[in-house]
Short mmCIF file of C-alpha atoms in Angstrom, two decimals:
data_model
loop_
_atom_site.label_atom_id
_atom_site.label_comp_id
_atom_site.label_asym_id
_atom_site.label_seq_id
_atom_site.Cartn_x
_atom_site.Cartn_y
_atom_site.Cartn_z
CA MET A 28 -18.14 -10.05 0.76
CA SER A 29 -17.66 -10.55 -2.97
CA GLU A 30 -19.92 -7.70 -4.12
CA MET A 31 -19.34 -4.02 -3.58
CA PRO A 32 -20.69 -3.01 -0.16
CA PRO A 33 -22.82 0.11 0.25
CA VAL A 34 -20.82 3.32 0.61
CA GLY A 35 -20.80 4.81 4.10
CA THR A 36 -22.45 1.84 5.82
CA ALA A 37 -20.86 -0.28 8.55
CA VAL A 38 -20.53 -3.82 7.18
CA PRO A 39 -19.68 -6.63 9.67
CA LEU A 40 -16.68 -8.73 8.59
CA ALA A 41 -15.71 -10.67 11.70
CA GLU A 42 -16.30 -10.67 15.45
CA GLY A 43 -15.54 -7.13 16.57
CA LEU A 44 -14.73 -5.85 13.08
CA VAL A 45 -16.71 -3.77 10.60
CA SER A 46 -15.68 -1.88 7.48
CA VAL A 47 -16.96 1.43 6.14
CA LEU A 48 -16.41 2.14 2.44
CA ALA A 49 -15.32 5.66 1.49
CA PRO A 50 -16.92 7.47 -1.49
CA ASN A 51 -13.71 7.60 -3.56
CA ALA A 52 -14.08 4.89 -6.21
CA SER A 53 -11.65 5.20 -9.13
CA PRO A 54 -9.52 3.03 -11.45
CA MET A 55 -6.77 3.17 -8.80
CA THR A 56 -8.94 2.70 -5.69
CA TYR A 57 -11.50 0.20 -7.06
CA TRP A 58 -14.68 0.47 -4.93
CA GLY A 59 -13.00 3.06 -2.70
CA THR A 60 -10.98 2.94 0.49
CA ASN A 61 -11.91 0.45 3.21
CA SER A 62 -11.84 1.99 6.68
CA TYR A 63 -11.98 -0.53 9.50
CA ILE A 64 -13.48 -0.22 12.99
CA LEU A 65 -12.04 -2.76 15.43
CA GLY A 66 -13.31 -3.47 18.94
CA HIS A 67 -16.47 -3.55 21.04
CA GLU A 68 -17.07 -1.08 23.87
CA SER A 69 -14.00 0.90 22.82
CA VAL A 70 -12.75 0.88 19.23
CA ALA A 71 -9.74 1.52 17.03
CA ILE A 72 -9.85 2.84 13.47
CA ILE A 73 -7.58 1.46 10.76
CA ASP A 74 -7.07 3.67 7.69
CA PRO A 75 -9.51 6.56 8.21
CA GLY A 76 -9.36 7.29 4.49
CA PRO A 77 -9.57 10.41 2.32
CA ALA A 78 -10.45 13.89 3.56
CA HIS A 79 -14.10 13.59 2.62
CA PRO A 80 -16.69 15.09 5.01
CA ASP A 81 -19.30 12.44 4.20
CA HIS A 82 -16.84 9.68 5.11
CA LEU A 83 -15.98 11.39 8.38
CA GLN A 84 -19.69 11.52 9.24
CA ALA A 85 -20.14 7.87 8.24
CA LEU A 86 -17.29 6.81 10.52
CA LEU A 87 -18.58 8.89 13.42
CA HIS A 88 -22.05 7.41 12.95
CA ALA A 89 -20.63 3.86 12.95
CA ILE A 90 -18.54 4.61 16.05
CA GLY A 91 -21.52 6.08 17.89
CA THR A 92 -20.88 6.95 21.53
CA ARG A 93 -17.99 4.52 21.92
CA PRO A 94 -14.57 5.98 22.76
CA VAL A 95 -11.83 5.64 20.13
CA SER A 96 -8.53 4.46 21.60
CA HIS A 97 -6.31 4.46 18.52
CA ILE A 98 -6.24 5.60 14.89
CA PHE A 99 -3.92 3.38 12.85
CA VAL A 100 -2.67 4.25 9.37
CA THR A 101 -1.11 1.68 7.04
CA HIS A 102 0.56 4.32 4.86
CA SER A 103 0.26 7.97 3.96
CA HIS A 104 -1.34 8.09 0.54
CA LEU A 105 -4.16 10.60 0.11
CA ASP A 106 -6.79 7.88 -0.01
CA HIS A 107 -5.76 6.44 3.39
CA SER A 108 -4.39 9.01 5.82
CA PRO A 109 -5.80 12.58 5.48
CA LEU A 110 -8.93 11.90 7.53
CA ALA A 111 -6.79 10.80 10.48
CA LYS A 112 -6.33 14.33 11.81
CA PRO A 113 -10.00 15.41 11.57
CA LEU A 114 -11.02 12.12 13.18
CA ALA A 115 -8.43 12.57 15.92
CA ASP A 116 -9.75 16.08 16.56
CA LYS A 117 -13.27 14.65 16.98
CA THR A 118 -12.29 11.66 19.14
CA ASN A 119 -9.09 12.72 20.97
CA ALA A 120 -7.46 9.47 19.81
CA PRO A 121 -3.75 9.33 18.90
CA ILE A 122 -2.64 8.64 15.32
CA LEU A 123 -0.22 5.73 14.97
CA ALA A 124 1.91 4.89 11.92
CA TYR A 125 5.47 4.05 10.93
CA GLY A 126 6.34 7.70 10.30
CA ASP A 127 5.77 10.58 7.93
CA SER A 128 5.71 10.26 4.15
CA THR A 129 9.50 10.13 3.78
CA THR A 130 10.06 7.54 6.51
CA GLY A 131 11.10 4.04 5.53
CA ARG A 132 12.59 4.80 2.13
CA SER A 133 15.56 2.71 1.08
CA ASN A 134 18.89 4.48 0.62
CA ILE A 135 18.66 4.42 -3.19
CA MET A 136 15.14 5.88 -3.15
CA SER A 137 16.18 8.61 -0.70
CA GLU A 138 19.00 9.58 -3.03
CA LEU A 139 16.72 9.50 -6.10
CA ALA A 140 14.18 11.70 -4.32
CA LYS A 141 16.90 14.31 -3.72
CA THR A 142 17.75 14.50 -7.43
CA GLY A 143 14.17 15.26 -8.45
CA LEU A 144 14.79 13.40 -11.72
CA ILE A 145 12.82 10.25 -11.07
CA GLY A 146 9.27 11.68 -11.03
CA GLY A 147 6.69 9.91 -8.89
CA GLY A 148 5.00 11.42 -5.87
CA GLU A 149 1.51 10.34 -6.93
CA GLY A 150 -1.09 10.82 -4.22
CA VAL A 151 1.31 11.45 -1.34
CA ASP A 152 -0.08 12.99 1.86
CA HIS A 153 2.83 15.36 2.50
CA ASP A 154 1.15 16.81 5.60
CA PHE A 155 0.83 13.49 7.42
CA ARG A 156 2.42 13.36 10.89
CA PRO A 157 1.58 10.54 13.30
CA ASP A 158 1.40 11.19 17.03
CA ILE A 159 3.13 7.87 17.72
CA CYS A 160 5.69 6.25 15.40
CA LEU A 161 5.53 2.47 15.56
CA LYS A 162 8.52 0.18 15.25
CA ASP A 163 8.61 -3.00 13.20
CA GLY A 164 7.27 -5.79 15.42
CA GLU A 165 5.69 -3.48 17.99
CA THR A 166 2.44 -4.76 19.52
CA ILE A 167 -0.49 -2.57 20.58
CA SER A 168 -3.53 -3.80 22.50
CA GLY A 169 -7.04 -2.49 22.94
CA ASP A 170 -10.55 -3.64 23.83
CA GLY A 171 -10.44 -7.33 22.91
CA TRP A 172 -7.80 -6.94 20.18
CA ARG A 173 -4.05 -6.96 19.71
CA LEU A 174 -2.23 -5.70 16.62
CA THR A 175 1.41 -6.19 15.67
CA ALA A 176 2.85 -3.53 13.37
CA THR A 177 4.94 -5.11 10.62
CA HIS A 178 6.96 -2.85 8.34
CA THR A 179 6.19 -3.81 4.73
CA PRO A 180 7.72 -1.15 2.46
CA GLY A 181 7.43 -1.46 -1.29
CA HIS A 182 4.17 0.19 -2.30
CA PHE A 183 5.20 3.02 0.03
CA GLY A 184 8.19 3.44 2.32
CA ASN A 185 6.19 3.91 5.53
CA HIS A 186 3.75 1.06 4.83
CA LEU A 187 2.74 -1.10 7.77
CA THR A 188 0.79 -4.35 7.76
CA TYR A 189 -1.05 -4.92 11.04
CA LEU A 190 -1.16 -8.54 12.15
CA TRP A 191 -4.36 -9.43 14.02
CA GLY A 192 -4.28 -12.98 15.33
CA GLU A 193 -4.42 -15.23 12.26
CA ASP A 194 -5.54 -12.34 10.05
CA ALA A 195 -3.98 -9.06 8.96
CA PHE A 196 -4.81 -5.56 7.77
CA THR A 197 -2.71 -5.40 4.60
CA GLY A 198 -3.34 -1.86 3.35
CA ASP A 199 -2.24 -1.51 -0.27
CA HIS A 200 0.69 -3.90 -0.06
CA LEU A 201 -1.58 -6.87 -0.63
CA MET A 202 -4.95 -6.64 -2.40
CA GLY A 203 -7.06 -9.25 -4.10
CA TRP A 204 -8.41 -7.21 -7.01
CA ALA A 205 -5.11 -5.89 -8.42
CA THR A 206 -1.38 -5.74 -7.95
CA SER A 207 0.00 -2.76 -6.05
CA LEU A 208 1.44 0.28 -7.79
CA VAL A 209 5.17 0.60 -7.11
CA SER A 210 6.25 4.09 -8.18
CA PRO A 211 9.74 5.35 -7.25
CA PRO A 212 10.89 7.03 -5.11
CA ASP A 213 7.95 6.37 -2.78
CA GLY A 214 7.66 2.81 -4.04
CA ASP A 215 10.56 0.36 -4.20
CA LEU A 216 10.26 -2.97 -5.97
CA THR A 217 13.25 -4.49 -4.18
CA ASP A 218 11.55 -3.70 -0.87
CA PHE A 219 8.17 -4.85 -2.20
CA MET A 220 9.46 -8.33 -3.01
CA ALA A 221 11.25 -8.57 0.33
CA SER A 222 8.04 -7.55 2.14
CA CYS A 223 6.03 -10.20 0.30
CA ARG A 224 8.51 -12.86 1.36
CA LYS A 225 8.51 -11.48 4.89
CA LEU A 226 4.72 -11.85 5.15
CA LEU A 227 4.93 -15.43 3.87
CA LYS A 228 6.65 -16.30 7.15
CA TYR A 229 3.49 -15.47 9.10
CA PRO A 230 0.53 -17.90 9.15
CA ILE A 231 -1.93 -15.24 7.94
CA LYS A 232 -5.25 -16.67 6.84
CA GLN A 233 -7.38 -13.68 5.84
CA GLY A 234 -6.26 -10.26 4.67
CA PHE A 235 -8.37 -7.14 5.16
CA CYS A 236 -7.00 -4.84 2.47
CA GLY A 237 -7.20 -1.17 1.60
CA HIS A 238 -9.44 -1.68 -1.43
CA GLY A 239 -11.74 -4.50 -2.45
CA ALA A 240 -12.99 -7.62 -0.71
CA PRO A 241 -11.07 -9.50 1.99
CA ILE A 242 -8.40 -11.89 0.72
CA GLU A 243 -9.41 -15.40 1.73
CA ASN A 244 -6.05 -17.12 1.17
CA VAL A 245 -3.21 -14.73 1.88
CA GLN A 246 -0.42 -17.24 1.32
CA ASN A 247 -1.68 -18.06 -2.17
CA ARG A 248 -2.10 -14.39 -3.00
CA LEU A 249 1.43 -13.57 -1.86
CA ASN A 250 2.88 -16.37 -3.96
CA THR A 251 0.84 -15.20 -6.95
CA LEU A 252 2.13 -11.64 -6.56
CA ILE A 253 5.73 -12.82 -6.30
CA SER A 254 5.32 -14.96 -9.42
CA HIS A 255 3.66 -12.07 -11.25
CA ARG A 256 6.52 -9.70 -10.50
CA GLU A 257 9.11 -12.32 -11.43
CA GLY A 258 7.28 -12.87 -14.71
CA ARG A 259 7.20 -9.13 -15.40
CA GLU A 260 10.94 -8.98 -14.78
CA GLN A 261 11.45 -11.74 -17.35
CA ASP A 262 9.31 -9.79 -19.84
CA ILE A 263 11.40 -6.67 -19.33
CA ARG A 264 14.72 -8.44 -19.64
CA ALA A 265 13.58 -10.27 -22.78
CA ALA A 266 12.40 -7.01 -24.40
CA LEU A 267 15.51 -5.04 -23.45
CA THR A 268 17.62 -5.88 -26.49
CA GLU A 269 18.72 -2.29 -27.18
CA PRO A 270 18.76 0.99 -25.23
CA MET A 271 15.18 1.59 -24.13
CA THR A 272 13.27 3.80 -21.70
CA ALA A 273 10.62 2.65 -19.27
CA GLN A 274 8.06 4.15 -21.63
CA ASP A 275 9.44 2.16 -24.57
CA LEU A 276 9.28 -1.06 -22.58
CA THR A 277 5.76 -0.34 -21.32
CA ALA A 278 4.48 0.05 -24.89
CA LEU A 279 5.98 -3.33 -25.79
CA ILE A 280 4.89 -5.26 -22.71
CA TYR A 281 1.56 -3.79 -21.57
CA THR A 282 -0.41 -4.41 -24.75
CA ASP A 283 -3.63 -5.28 -22.88
CA VAL A 284 -3.80 -2.18 -20.64
CA GLY A 285 -6.08 0.77 -21.33
CA PRO A 286 -4.51 4.17 -22.10
CA GLN A 287 -5.60 5.63 -18.74
CA LEU A 288 -3.53 3.05 -16.85
CA LEU A 289 -0.40 3.13 -19.02
CA PRO A 290 1.28 5.90 -16.97
CA MET A 291 0.98 3.73 -13.86
CA ALA A 292 2.27 0.70 -15.75
CA GLU A 293 5.27 2.79 -16.81
CA ARG A 294 6.01 3.60 -13.17
CA ASN A 295 5.97 -0.13 -12.37
CA VAL A 296 8.39 -0.80 -15.23
CA LEU A 297 10.69 1.94 -13.94
CA ALA A 298 10.58 0.31 -10.50
CA HIS A 299 11.66 -2.98 -12.08
CA LEU A 300 14.50 -1.28 -13.93
CA ILE A 301 15.78 0.32 -10.72
CA ASP A 302 15.59 -3.07 -9.00
CA LEU A 303 17.57 -4.63 -11.87
CA LEU A 304 20.06 -1.78 -11.63
CA GLY A 305 20.56 -2.51 -7.94
CA ARG A 306 21.26 -6.14 -8.82
CA LYS A 307 23.72 -5.03 -11.55
CA LEU A 308 21.67 -6.58 -14.36
CA VAL A 309 20.99 -3.33 -16.26
CA ALA A 310 22.61 0.10 -16.44
CA PRO A 311 21.29 3.53 -17.51
CA GLU A 312 22.88 5.67 -20.15
CA GLY A 313 24.05 8.69 -18.16
CA PRO A 314 22.46 9.90 -14.88
CA LEU A 315 19.47 7.92 -13.68
CA SER A 316 16.13 9.59 -14.36
CA ALA A 317 12.57 8.69 -15.30
CA TYR A 318 13.55 9.11 -18.96
CA SER A 319 16.84 7.18 -18.93
CA LYS A 320 17.56 4.59 -21.56
CA PHE A 321 18.67 1.31 -20.05
CA LEU A 322 20.96 -1.38 -21.36
CA PRO A 323 21.39 -4.97 -20.17
CA ILE A 324 24.73 -5.77 -18.58
#
């Protein structure tokens, strides 16, 4: 599937797996959110998607008369999790995830969230509450399928990747069309890099992601993402020759990005600076905030 699939239509991807594209295309969501239906006589839903009535009807139509055993959520951004509750109300299926929208944050991000000085909070589903909280490495089985929940924070603290045999449902941690937004305090670049290296340990062949086409070579994509982030770090450290803010650095480094995406690029730069701070390679002038000037150490 290299071309955009039709919105609201069940598209077969593999034996026992179809996707249904939500009608929420945007610069941040690409074609829209991919919701997955896994199973045969009984099915599970992975990432129900945004609270859009047309998408709910499309999912119910694709499910038909089959019972729904589980509703899995990779993470609680507004384009992935809000439809879980309406779908659960229709199907009586439990909602499974790592936790609510504050679960899984690193200590530094929890502390930054308390200060309220770091900004962020883009697209968070603050109302999300799973019925069942999954642990890292926990395995769940259904009609002809078995998923292993793997905690992969970075894009979001409660992000799970679901391993499915030699494939995986990678949510927004790993996508083929773009790199993931990492916006503190919900996103954590230190965790993101660790999660990429964690997934490299698994022999995943194909990745079914939150947005865009399936990733055909997951190992190559992970290595590319790691190299990209390491290269961005080098760019930041090379540009940081005097006290500069994340906004200053973004203007210097992201010269090929359109104005509408610069705020997101700035959040990524801030994530890098906080990662460098944690490794004692930079320091802020005064209390850490979204507007701090940073200096190399």
